[in-house]
Amino acid sequence: MEGMEEWNAAAAPVGNSMMYKDFGQVLVQAFAQISIDKGSKIADPEKFGGDSDKSDAFLTSIHLVFHGNPTKYAMVDSRITYTLLWMKEGQAGKWAQIMLKKISHKTVIFTFWNKFEATMEESFHTGSVAQ
């Protein structure tokens, strides 16, 4: 566009208090502070009973909660705990009890959310409950 100059990070003054390499971190912190409007609340998901037709909607609801409160759900354990909280009925309830036992006995360790999510998806898209 006319009249607009392209910003060149390499040409930025060295003495500038906001260095280019820290810019991403500053954006993440700023977004975390402004992303949550204290007057609004993201709805909790509906309880999940294990119906494979509803698993995608359940996970979408879970992700909305995580993104709406990134500080609270930054750790894998808090994400897993919150997810299991909403899996109380039917096959999902049984699966959640099994997973909770495995996690508490450290026979299963999830260091990344996507590993837990993949395990959950595999269990409910095939209709089987992890044993």
PDB file of N, CA, C and O in Angstrom, residues 47-120:
ATOM      1  N   LYS A  47     -22.196 -32.508  30.149  1.00  0.00           N
ATOM      2  CA  LYS A  47     -21.602 -33.765  30.584  1.00  0.00           C
ATOM      3  C   LYS A  47     -21.483 -34.695  29.380  1.00  0.00           C
ATOM      4  O   LYS A  47     -22.364 -34.734  28.521  1.00  0.00           O
ATOM      5  N   PHE A  48     -20.386 -35.414  29.331  1.00  0.00           N
ATOM      6  CA  PHE A  48     -20.125 -36.323  28.215  1.00  0.00           C
ATOM      7  C   PHE A  48     -20.298 -37.756  28.691  1.00  0.00           C
ATOM      8  O   PHE A  48     -19.650 -38.188  29.639  1.00  0.00           O
ATOM      9  N   GLY A  49     -21.182 -38.481  28.013  1.00  0.00           N
ATOM     10  CA  GLY A  49     -21.470 -39.861  28.390  1.00  0.00           C
ATOM     11  C   GLY A  49     -20.757 -40.900  27.558  1.00  0.00           C
ATOM     12  O   GLY A  49     -20.861 -42.090  27.827  1.00  0.00           O
ATOM     13  N   GLY A  50     -20.030 -40.459  26.530  1.00  0.00           N
ATOM     14  CA  GLY A  50     -19.279 -41.409  25.721  1.00  0.00           C
ATOM     15  C   GLY A  50     -19.812 -41.603  24.318  1.00  0.00           C
ATOM     16  O   GLY A  50     -19.246 -42.375  23.541  1.00  0.00           O
ATOM     17  N   ASP A  51     -20.897 -40.926  23.965  1.00  0.00           N
ATOM     18  CA  ASP A  51     -21.472 -41.043  22.623  1.00  0.00           C
ATOM     19  C   ASP A  51     -20.486 -40.490  21.595  1.00  0.00           C
ATOM     20  O   ASP A  51     -20.127 -39.312  21.647  1.00  0.00           O
ATOM     21  N   SER A  52     -20.046 -41.342  20.671  1.00  0.00           N
ATOM     22  CA  SER A  52     -19.035 -40.915  19.701  1.00  0.00           C
ATOM     23  C   SER A  52     -19.515 -39.754  18.830  1.00  0.00           C
ATOM     24  O   SER A  52     -18.707 -38.953  18.369  1.00  0.00           O
ATOM     25  N   ASP A  53     -20.838 -39.644  18.634  1.00  0.00           N
ATOM     26  CA  ASP A  53     -21.374 -38.531  17.842  1.00  0.00           C
ATOM     27  C   ASP A  53     -21.243 -37.192  18.563  1.00  0.00           C
ATOM     28  O   ASP A  53     -21.343 -36.141  17.940  1.00  0.00           O
ATOM     29  N   LYS A  54     -21.027 -37.237  19.861  1.00  0.00           N
ATOM     30  CA  LYS A  54     -20.939 -36.008  20.642  1.00  0.00           C
ATOM     31  C   LYS A  54     -19.520 -35.701  21.115  1.00  0.00           C
ATOM     32  O   LYS A  54     -19.288 -34.689  21.759  1.00  0.00           O
ATOM     33  N   SER A  55     -18.561 -36.566  20.793  1.00  0.00           N
ATOM     34  CA  SER A  55     -17.202 -36.376  21.309  1.00  0.00           C
ATOM     35  C   SER A  55     -16.521 -35.132  20.741  1.00  0.00           C
ATOM     36  O   SER A  55     -15.824 -34.423  21.468  1.00  0.00           O
ATOM     37  N   ASP A  56     -16.735 -34.835  19.460  1.00  0.00           N
ATOM     38  CA  ASP A  56     -16.124 -33.639  18.879  1.00  0.00           C
ATOM     39  C   ASP A  56     -16.688 -32.364  19.510  1.00  0.00           C
ATOM     40  O   ASP A  56     -15.934 -31.439  19.809  1.00  0.00           O
ATOM     41  N   ALA A  57     -17.994 -32.324  19.718  1.00  0.00           N
ATOM     42  CA  ALA A  57     -18.614 -31.153  20.346  1.00  0.00           C
ATOM     43  C   ALA A  57     -18.115 -30.991  21.782  1.00  0.00           C
ATOM     44  O   ALA A  57     -17.853 -29.866  22.236  1.00  0.00           O
ATOM     45  N   PHE A  58     -17.954 -32.110  22.489  1.00  0.00           N
ATOM     46  CA  PHE A  58     -17.441 -32.061  23.860  1.00  0.00           C
ATOM     47  C   PHE A  58     -16.033 -31.490  23.878  1.00  0.00           C
ATOM     48  O   PHE A  58     -15.734 -30.576  24.642  1.00  0.00           O
ATOM     49  N   LEU A  59     -15.159 -31.996  23.009  1.00  0.00           N
ATOM     50  CA  LEU A  59     -13.781 -31.500  22.973  1.00  0.00           C
ATOM     51  C   LEU A  59     -13.711 -30.039  22.543  1.00  0.00           C
ATOM     52  O   LEU A  59     -12.885 -29.285  23.049  1.00  0.00           O
ATOM     53  N   THR A  60     -14.579 -29.629  21.645  1.00  0.00           N
ATOM     54  CA  THR A  60     -14.622 -28.220  21.238  1.00  0.00           C
ATOM     55  C   THR A  60     -14.983 -27.343  22.436  1.00  0.00           C
ATOM     56  O   THR A  60     -14.359 -26.304  22.664  1.00  0.00           O
ATOM     57  N   SER A  61     -15.970 -27.777  23.219  1.00  0.00           N
ATOM     58  CA  SER A  61     -16.361 -27.028  24.418  1.00  0.00           C
ATOM     59  C   SER A  61     -15.215 -26.950  25.421  1.00  0.00           C
ATOM     60  O   SER A  61     -14.976 -25.907  26.028  1.00  0.00           O
ATOM     61  N   ILE A  62     -14.507 -28.047  25.577  1.00  0.00           N
ATOM     62  CA  ILE A  62     -13.356 -28.092  26.485  1.00  0.00           C
ATOM     63  C   ILE A  62     -12.286 -27.100  26.024  1.00  0.00           C
ATOM     64  O   ILE A  62     -11.739 -26.331  26.817  1.00  0.00           O
ATOM     65  N   HIS A  63     -11.994 -27.104  24.722  1.00  0.00           N
ATOM     66  CA  HIS A  63     -10.976 -26.198  24.179  1.00  0.00           C
ATOM     67  C   HIS A  63     -11.372 -24.730  24.370  1.00  0.00           C
ATOM     68  O   HIS A  63     -10.505 -23.894  24.642  1.00  0.00           O
ATOM     69  N   LEU A  64     -12.639 -24.424  24.224  1.00  0.00           N
ATOM     70  CA  LEU A  64     -13.099 -23.045  24.447  1.00  0.00           C
ATOM     71  C   LEU A  64     -12.830 -22.600  25.878  1.00  0.00           C
ATOM     72  O   LEU A  64     -12.392 -21.475  26.117  1.00  0.00           O
ATOM     73  N   VAL A  65     -13.068 -23.482  26.825  1.00  0.00           N
ATOM     74  CA  VAL A  65     -12.798 -23.159  28.230  1.00  0.00           C
ATOM     75  C   VAL A  65     -11.305 -22.923  28.433  1.00  0.00           C
ATOM     76  O   VAL A  65     -10.896 -21.953  29.085  1.00  0.00           O
ATOM     77  N   PHE A  66     -10.471 -23.794  27.866  1.00  0.00           N
ATOM     78  CA  PHE A  66      -9.018 -23.647  28.008  1.00  0.00           C
ATOM     79  C   PHE A  66      -8.535 -22.329  27.422  1.00  0.00           C
ATOM     80  O   PHE A  66      -7.724 -21.634  28.017  1.00  0.00           O
ATOM     81  N   HIS A  67      -9.039 -21.986  26.242  1.00  0.00           N
ATOM     82  CA  HIS A  67      -8.604 -20.755  25.590  1.00  0.00           C
ATOM     83  C   HIS A  67      -9.172 -19.515  26.271  1.00  0.00           C
ATOM     84  O   HIS A  67      -8.572 -18.449  26.208  1.00  0.00           O
ATOM     85  N   GLY A  68     -10.301 -19.669  26.916  1.00  0.00           N
ATOM     86  CA  GLY A  68     -10.897 -18.544  27.630  1.00  0.00           C
ATOM     87  C   GLY A  68     -10.203 -18.229  28.940  1.00  0.00           C
ATOM     88  O   GLY A  68     -10.336 -17.145  29.479  1.00  0.00           O
ATOM     89  N   ASN A  69      -9.461 -19.196  29.459  1.00  0.00           N
ATOM     90  CA  ASN A  69      -8.739 -18.989  30.719  1.00  0.00           C
ATOM     91  C   ASN A  69      -7.387 -19.691  30.627  1.00  0.00           C
ATOM     92  O   ASN A  69      -7.156 -20.709  31.291  1.00  0.00           O
ATOM     93  N   PRO A  70      -6.493 -19.165  29.792  1.00  0.00           N
ATOM     94  CA  PRO A  70      -5.218 -19.839  29.525  1.00  0.00           C
ATOM     95  C   PRO A  70      -4.311 -19.979  30.741  1.00  0.00           C
ATOM     96  O   PRO A  70      -3.557 -20.941  30.830  1.00  0.00           O
ATOM     97  N   THR A  71      -4.408 -19.073  31.688  1.00  0.00           N
ATOM     98  CA  THR A  71      -3.566 -19.169  32.882  1.00  0.00           C
ATOM     99  C   THR A  71      -4.006 -20.336  33.760  1.00  0.00           C
ATOM    100  O   THR A  71      -3.184 -21.120  34.220  1.00  0.00           O
ATOM    101  N   LYS A  72      -5.303 -20.443  33.968  1.00  0.00           N
ATOM    102  CA  LYS A  72      -5.840 -21.503  34.823  1.00  0.00           C
ATOM    103  C   LYS A  72      -5.584 -22.887  34.239  1.00  0.00           C
ATOM    104  O   LYS A  72      -5.360 -23.842  34.977  1.00  0.00           O
ATOM    105  N   TYR A  73      -5.631 -23.003  32.917  1.00  0.00           N
ATOM    106  CA  TYR A  73      -5.482 -24.307  32.271  1.00  0.00           C
ATOM    107  C   TYR A  73      -4.184 -24.427  31.487  1.00  0.00           C
ATOM    108  O   TYR A  73      -4.115 -25.101  30.471  1.00  0.00           O
ATOM    109  N   ALA A  74      -3.144 -23.813  31.990  1.00  0.00           N
ATOM    110  CA  ALA A  74      -1.842 -23.875  31.323  1.00  0.00           C
ATOM    111  C   ALA A  74      -1.166 -25.234  31.524  1.00  0.00           C
ATOM    112  O   ALA A  74      -0.436 -25.697  30.655  1.00  0.00           O
ATOM    113  N   MET A  75      -1.427 -25.865  32.639  1.00  0.00           N
ATOM    114  CA  MET A  75      -0.779 -27.137  32.959  1.00  0.00           C
ATOM    115  C   MET A  75      -1.627 -28.318  32.466  1.00  0.00           C
ATOM    116  O   MET A  75      -2.852 -28.279  32.515  1.00  0.00           O
ATOM    117  N   VAL A  76      -0.951 -29.354  32.030  1.00  0.00           N
ATOM    118  CA  VAL A  76      -1.624 -30.551  31.516  1.00  0.00           C
ATOM    119  C   VAL A  76      -2.536 -31.160  32.577  1.00  0.00           C
ATOM    120  O   VAL A  76      -3.668 -31.543  32.284  1.00  0.00           O
ATOM    121  N   ASP A  77      -2.064 -31.229  33.808  1.00  0.00           N
ATOM    122  CA  ASP A  77      -2.868 -31.825  34.883  1.00  0.00           C
ATOM    123  C   ASP A  77      -4.195 -31.105  35.084  1.00  0.00           C
ATOM    124  O   ASP A  77      -5.227 -31.746  35.294  1.00  0.00           O
ATOM    125  N   SER A  78      -4.179 -29.786  35.025  1.00  0.00           N
ATOM    126  CA  SER A  78      -5.425 -29.038  35.217  1.00  0.00           C
ATOM    127  C   SER A  78      -6.385 -29.270  34.051  1.00  0.00           C
ATOM    128  O   SER A  78      -7.596 -29.339  34.249  1.00  0.00           O
ATOM    129  N   ARG A  79      -5.863 -29.421  32.849  1.00  0.00           N
ATOM    130  CA  ARG A  79      -6.705 -29.711  31.684  1.00  0.00           C
ATOM    131  C   ARG A  79      -7.341 -31.098  31.794  1.00  0.00           C
ATOM    132  O   ARG A  79      -8.528 -31.272  31.527  1.00  0.00           O
ATOM    133  N   ILE A  80      -6.537 -32.071  32.179  1.00  0.00           N
ATOM    134  CA  ILE A  80      -7.044 -33.438  32.306  1.00  0.00           C
ATOM    135  C   ILE A  80      -8.084 -33.521  33.418  1.00  0.00           C
ATOM    136  O   ILE A  80      -9.157 -34.109  33.240  1.00  0.00           O
ATOM    137  N   THR A  81      -7.805 -32.915  34.556  1.00  0.00           N
ATOM    138  CA  THR A  81      -8.740 -32.923  35.676  1.00  0.00           C
ATOM    139  C   THR A  81     -10.068 -32.295  35.279  1.00  0.00           C
ATOM    140  O   THR A  81     -11.142 -32.845  35.555  1.00  0.00           O
ATOM    141  N   TYR A  82     -10.005 -31.142  34.613  1.00  0.00           N
ATOM    142  CA  TYR A  82     -11.236 -30.461  34.183  1.00  0.00           C
ATOM    143  C   TYR A  82     -12.022 -31.334  33.213  1.00  0.00           C
ATOM    144  O   TYR A  82     -13.244 -31.451  33.312  1.00  0.00           O
ATOM    145  N   THR A  83     -11.337 -31.971  32.290  1.00  0.00           N
ATOM    146  CA  THR A  83     -12.001 -32.820  31.298  1.00  0.00           C
ATOM    147  C   THR A  83     -12.664 -34.019  31.971  1.00  0.00           C
ATOM    148  O   THR A  83     -13.832 -34.328  31.696  1.00  0.00           O
ATOM    149  N   LEU A  84     -11.934 -34.685  32.859  1.00  0.00           N
ATOM    150  CA  LEU A  84     -12.498 -35.848  33.551  1.00  0.00           C
ATOM    151  C   LEU A  84     -13.692 -35.471  34.422  1.00  0.00           C
ATOM    152  O   LEU A  84     -14.609 -36.272  34.606  1.00  0.00           O
ATOM    153  N   LEU A  85     -13.692 -34.255  34.931  1.00  0.00           N
ATOM    154  CA  LEU A  85     -14.803 -33.766  35.749  1.00  0.00           C
ATOM    155  C   LEU A  85     -16.136 -33.839  35.003  1.00  0.00           C
ATOM    156  O   LEU A  85     -17.174 -34.087  35.608  1.00  0.00           O
ATOM    157  N   TRP A  86     -16.100 -33.636  33.698  1.00  0.00           N
ATOM    158  CA  TRP A  86     -17.316 -33.618  32.889  1.00  0.00           C
ATOM    159  C   TRP A  86     -17.629 -34.968  32.248  1.00  0.00           C
ATOM    160  O   TRP A  86     -18.550 -35.090  31.458  1.00  0.00           O
ATOM    161  N   MET A  87     -16.867 -35.983  32.618  1.00  0.00           N
ATOM    162  CA  MET A  87     -17.076 -37.337  32.088  1.00  0.00           C
ATOM    163  C   MET A  87     -17.543 -38.221  33.250  1.00  0.00           C
ATOM    164  O   MET A  87     -16.786 -39.008  33.791  1.00  0.00           O
ATOM    165  N   LYS A  88     -18.817 -38.095  33.616  1.00  0.00           N
ATOM    166  CA  LYS A  88     -19.321 -38.790  34.800  1.00  0.00           C
ATOM    167  C   LYS A  88     -20.316 -39.889  34.467  1.00  0.00           C
ATOM    168  O   LYS A  88     -20.636 -40.704  35.319  1.00  0.00           O
ATOM    169  N   GLU A  89     -20.817 -39.888  33.274  1.00  0.00           N
ATOM    170  CA  GLU A  89     -21.919 -40.790  32.942  1.00  0.00           C
ATOM    171  C   GLU A  89     -21.511 -41.820  31.898  1.00  0.00           C
ATOM    172  O   GLU A  89     -20.578 -41.605  31.127  1.00  0.00           O
ATOM    173  N   GLY A  90     -22.230 -42.923  31.859  1.00  0.00           N
ATOM    174  CA  GLY A  90     -22.081 -43.927  30.799  1.00  0.00           C
ATOM    175  C   GLY A  90     -20.659 -44.436  30.627  1.00  0.00           C
ATOM    176  O   GLY A  90     -19.889 -44.554  31.584  1.00  0.00           O
ATOM    177  N   GLN A  91     -20.323 -44.738  29.381  1.00  0.00           N
ATOM    178  CA  GLN A  91     -19.000 -45.239  29.041  1.00  0.00           C
ATOM    179  C   GLN A  91     -17.903 -44.233  29.391  1.00  0.00           C
ATOM    180  O   GLN A  91     -16.818 -44.609  29.803  1.00  0.00           O
ATOM    181  N   ALA A  92     -18.198 -42.960  29.221  1.00  0.00           N
ATOM    182  CA  ALA A  92     -17.201 -41.922  29.546  1.00  0.00           C
ATOM    183  C   ALA A  92     -16.896 -41.908  31.039  1.00  0.00           C
ATOM    184  O   ALA A  92     -15.751 -41.717  31.439  1.00  0.00           O
ATOM    185  N   GLY A  93     -17.908 -42.123  31.858  1.00  0.00           N
ATOM    186  CA  GLY A  93     -17.697 -42.180  33.300  1.00  0.00           C
ATOM    187  C   GLY A  93     -16.803 -43.344  33.693  1.00  0.00           C
ATOM    188  O   GLY A  93     -15.895 -43.201  34.516  1.00  0.00           O
ATOM    189  N   LYS A  94     -17.052 -44.503  33.081  1.00  0.00           N
ATOM    190  CA  LYS A  94     -16.210 -45.675  33.339  1.00  0.00           C
ATOM    191  C   LYS A  94     -14.780 -45.416  32.876  1.00  0.00           C
ATOM    192  O   LYS A  94     -13.818 -45.736  33.577  1.00  0.00           O
ATOM    193  N   TRP A  95     -14.648 -44.832  31.691  1.00  0.00           N
ATOM    194  CA  TRP A  95     -13.326 -44.528  31.128  1.00  0.00           C
ATOM    195  C   TRP A  95     -12.580 -43.545  32.028  1.00  0.00           C
ATOM    196  O   TRP A  95     -11.392 -43.721  32.299  1.00  0.00           O
ATOM    197  N   ALA A  96     -13.286 -42.529  32.508  1.00  0.00           N
ATOM    198  CA  ALA A  96     -12.670 -41.516  33.369  1.00  0.00           C
ATOM    199  C   ALA A  96     -12.175 -42.144  34.674  1.00  0.00           C
ATOM    200  O   ALA A  96     -11.079 -41.818  35.144  1.00  0.00           O
ATOM    201  N   GLN A  97     -12.951 -43.063  35.250  1.00  0.00           N
ATOM    202  CA  GLN A  97     -12.524 -43.735  36.479  1.00  0.00           C
ATOM    203  C   GLN A  97     -11.263 -44.567  36.237  1.00  0.00           C
ATOM    204  O   GLN A  97     -10.333 -44.551  37.046  1.00  0.00           O
ATOM    205  N   ILE A  98     -11.230 -45.275  35.117  1.00  0.00           N
ATOM    206  CA  ILE A  98     -10.058 -46.091  34.772  1.00  0.00           C
ATOM    207  C   ILE A  98      -8.839 -45.187  34.580  1.00  0.00           C
ATOM    208  O   ILE A  98      -7.753 -45.463  35.099  1.00  0.00           O
ATOM    209  N   MET A  99      -9.017 -44.096  33.828  1.00  0.00           N
ATOM    210  CA  MET A  99      -7.902 -43.177  33.582  1.00  0.00           C
ATOM    211  C   MET A  99      -7.404 -42.544  34.874  1.00  0.00           C
ATOM    212  O   MET A  99      -6.208 -42.420  35.089  1.00  0.00           O
ATOM    213  N   LEU A 100      -8.336 -42.150  35.729  1.00  0.00           N
ATOM    214  CA  LEU A 100      -7.951 -41.530  36.995  1.00  0.00           C
ATOM    215  C   LEU A 100      -7.116 -42.483  37.839  1.00  0.00           C
ATOM    216  O   LEU A 100      -6.118 -42.091  38.430  1.00  0.00           O
ATOM    217  N   LYS A 101      -7.510 -43.767  37.873  1.00  0.00           N
ATOM    218  CA  LYS A 101      -6.724 -44.765  38.609  1.00  0.00           C
ATOM    219  C   LYS A 101      -5.329 -44.903  38.003  1.00  0.00           C
ATOM    220  O   LYS A 101      -4.331 -44.939  38.715  1.00  0.00           O
ATOM    221  N   LYS A 102      -5.279 -45.002  36.678  1.00  0.00           N
ATOM    222  CA  LYS A 102      -3.982 -45.157  36.008  1.00  0.00           C
ATOM    223  C   LYS A 102      -3.085 -43.946  36.244  1.00  0.00           C
ATOM    224  O   LYS A 102      -1.883 -44.087  36.480  1.00  0.00           O
ATOM    225  N   ILE A 103      -3.674 -42.769  36.195  1.00  0.00           N
ATOM    226  CA  ILE A 103      -2.899 -41.538  36.407  1.00  0.00           C
ATOM    227  C   ILE A 103      -2.418 -41.460  37.850  1.00  0.00           C
ATOM    228  O   ILE A 103      -1.261 -41.160  38.116  1.00  0.00           O
ATOM    229  N   SER A 104      -3.300 -41.754  38.801  1.00  0.00           N
ATOM    230  CA  SER A 104      -2.912 -41.656  40.215  1.00  0.00           C
ATOM    231  C   SER A 104      -1.896 -42.727  40.608  1.00  0.00           C
ATOM    232  O   SER A 104      -1.070 -42.496  41.489  1.00  0.00           O
ATOM    233  N   HIS A 105      -1.934 -43.883  39.962  1.00  0.00           N
ATOM    234  CA  HIS A 105      -0.944 -44.937  40.232  1.00  0.00           C
ATOM    235  C   HIS A 105       0.285 -44.809  39.327  1.00  0.00           C
ATOM    236  O   HIS A 105       1.183 -45.648  39.382  1.00  0.00           O
ATOM    237  N   LYS A 106       0.273 -43.786  38.505  1.00  0.00           N
ATOM    238  CA  LYS A 106       1.383 -43.497  37.589  1.00  0.00           C
ATOM    239  C   LYS A 106       1.689 -44.642  36.627  1.00  0.00           C
ATOM    240  O   LYS A 106       2.817 -44.849  36.214  1.00  0.00           O
ATOM    241  N   THR A 107       0.643 -45.402  36.280  1.00  0.00           N
ATOM    242  CA  THR A 107       0.818 -46.417  35.238  1.00  0.00           C
ATOM    243  C   THR A 107       0.623 -45.799  33.859  1.00  0.00           C
ATOM    244  O   THR A 107       1.010 -46.386  32.860  1.00  0.00           O
ATOM    245  N   VAL A 108       0.023 -44.618  33.856  1.00  0.00           N
ATOM    246  CA  VAL A 108      -0.101 -43.814  32.636  1.00  0.00           C
ATOM    247  C   VAL A 108       0.310 -42.397  33.012  1.00  0.00           C
ATOM    248  O   VAL A 108      -0.148 -41.860  34.009  1.00  0.00           O
ATOM    249  N   ILE A 109       1.188 -41.821  32.207  1.00  0.00           N
ATOM    250  CA  ILE A 109       1.625 -40.448  32.445  1.00  0.00           C
ATOM    251  C   ILE A 109       1.425 -39.656  31.156  1.00  0.00           C
ATOM    252  O   ILE A 109       1.924 -40.055  30.103  1.00  0.00           O
ATOM    253  N   PHE A 110       0.676 -38.583  31.263  1.00  0.00           N
ATOM    254  CA  PHE A 110       0.469 -37.695  30.121  1.00  0.00           C
ATOM    255  C   PHE A 110       1.257 -36.419  30.366  1.00  0.00           C
ATOM    256  O   PHE A 110       0.923 -35.648  31.253  1.00  0.00           O
ATOM    257  N   THR A 111       2.312 -36.228  29.585  1.00  0.00           N
ATOM    258  CA  THR A 111       3.100 -35.007  29.728  1.00  0.00           C
ATOM    259  C   THR A 111       2.634 -33.927  28.769  1.00  0.00           C
ATOM    260  O   THR A 111       3.012 -32.775  28.913  1.00  0.00           O
ATOM    261  N   PHE A 112       1.795 -34.304  27.798  1.00  0.00           N
ATOM    262  CA  PHE A 112       1.257 -33.353  26.835  1.00  0.00           C
ATOM    263  C   PHE A 112      -0.245 -33.565  26.710  1.00  0.00           C
ATOM    264  O   PHE A 112      -0.718 -34.707  26.666  1.00  0.00           O
ATOM    265  N   TRP A 113      -0.980 -32.465  26.633  1.00  0.00           N
ATOM    266  CA  TRP A 113      -2.428 -32.521  26.488  1.00  0.00           C
ATOM    267  C   TRP A 113      -2.816 -33.305  25.251  1.00  0.00           C
ATOM    268  O   TRP A 113      -3.745 -34.110  25.286  1.00  0.00           O
ATOM    269  N   ASN A 114      -2.117 -33.108  24.139  1.00  0.00           N
ATOM    270  CA  ASN A 114      -2.528 -33.759  22.896  1.00  0.00           C
ATOM    271  C   ASN A 114      -2.445 -35.287  22.996  1.00  0.00           C
ATOM    272  O   ASN A 114      -3.178 -35.991  22.315  1.00  0.00           O
ATOM    273  N   LYS A 115      -1.592 -35.815  23.854  1.00  0.00           N
ATOM    274  CA  LYS A 115      -1.525 -37.274  24.062  1.00  0.00           C
ATOM    275  C   LYS A 115      -2.774 -37.766  24.791  1.00  0.00           C
ATOM    276  O   LYS A 115      -3.353 -38.794  24.442  1.00  0.00           O
ATOM    277  N   PHE A 116      -3.193 -37.038  25.811  1.00  0.00           N
ATOM    278  CA  PHE A 116      -4.427 -37.390  26.520  1.00  0.00           C
ATOM    279  C   PHE A 116      -5.619 -37.290  25.572  1.00  0.00           C
ATOM    280  O   PHE A 116      -6.458 -38.188  25.522  1.00  0.00           O
ATOM    281  N   GLU A 117      -5.664 -36.200  24.834  1.00  0.00           N
ATOM    282  CA  GLU A 117      -6.774 -35.981  23.905  1.00  0.00           C
ATOM    283  C   GLU A 117      -6.834 -37.090  22.851  1.00  0.00           C
ATOM    284  O   GLU A 117      -7.911 -37.600  22.538  1.00  0.00           O
ATOM    285  N   ALA A 118      -5.689 -37.499  22.320  1.00  0.00           N
ATOM    286  CA  ALA A 118      -5.640 -38.572  21.322  1.00  0.00           C
ATOM    287  C   ALA A 118      -6.118 -39.902  21.922  1.00  0.00           C
ATOM    288  O   ALA A 118      -6.844 -40.658  21.266  1.00  0.00           O
ATOM    289  N   THR A 119      -5.735 -40.165  23.154  1.00  0.00           N
ATOM    290  CA  THR A 119      -6.177 -41.386  23.835  1.00  0.00           C
ATOM    291  C   THR A 119      -7.684 -41.369  24.005  1.00  0.00           C
ATOM    292  O   THR A 119      -8.372 -42.374  23.775  1.00  0.00           O
ATOM    293  N   MET A 120      -8.204 -40.221  24.381  1.00  0.00           N
ATOM    294  CA  MET A 120      -9.645 -40.080  24.554  1.00  0.00           C
ATOM    295  C   MET A 120     -10.382 -40.254  23.224  1.00  0.00           C
ATOM    296  O   MET A 120     -11.367 -40.988  23.142  1.00  0.00           O
TER     297      MET A 120
END
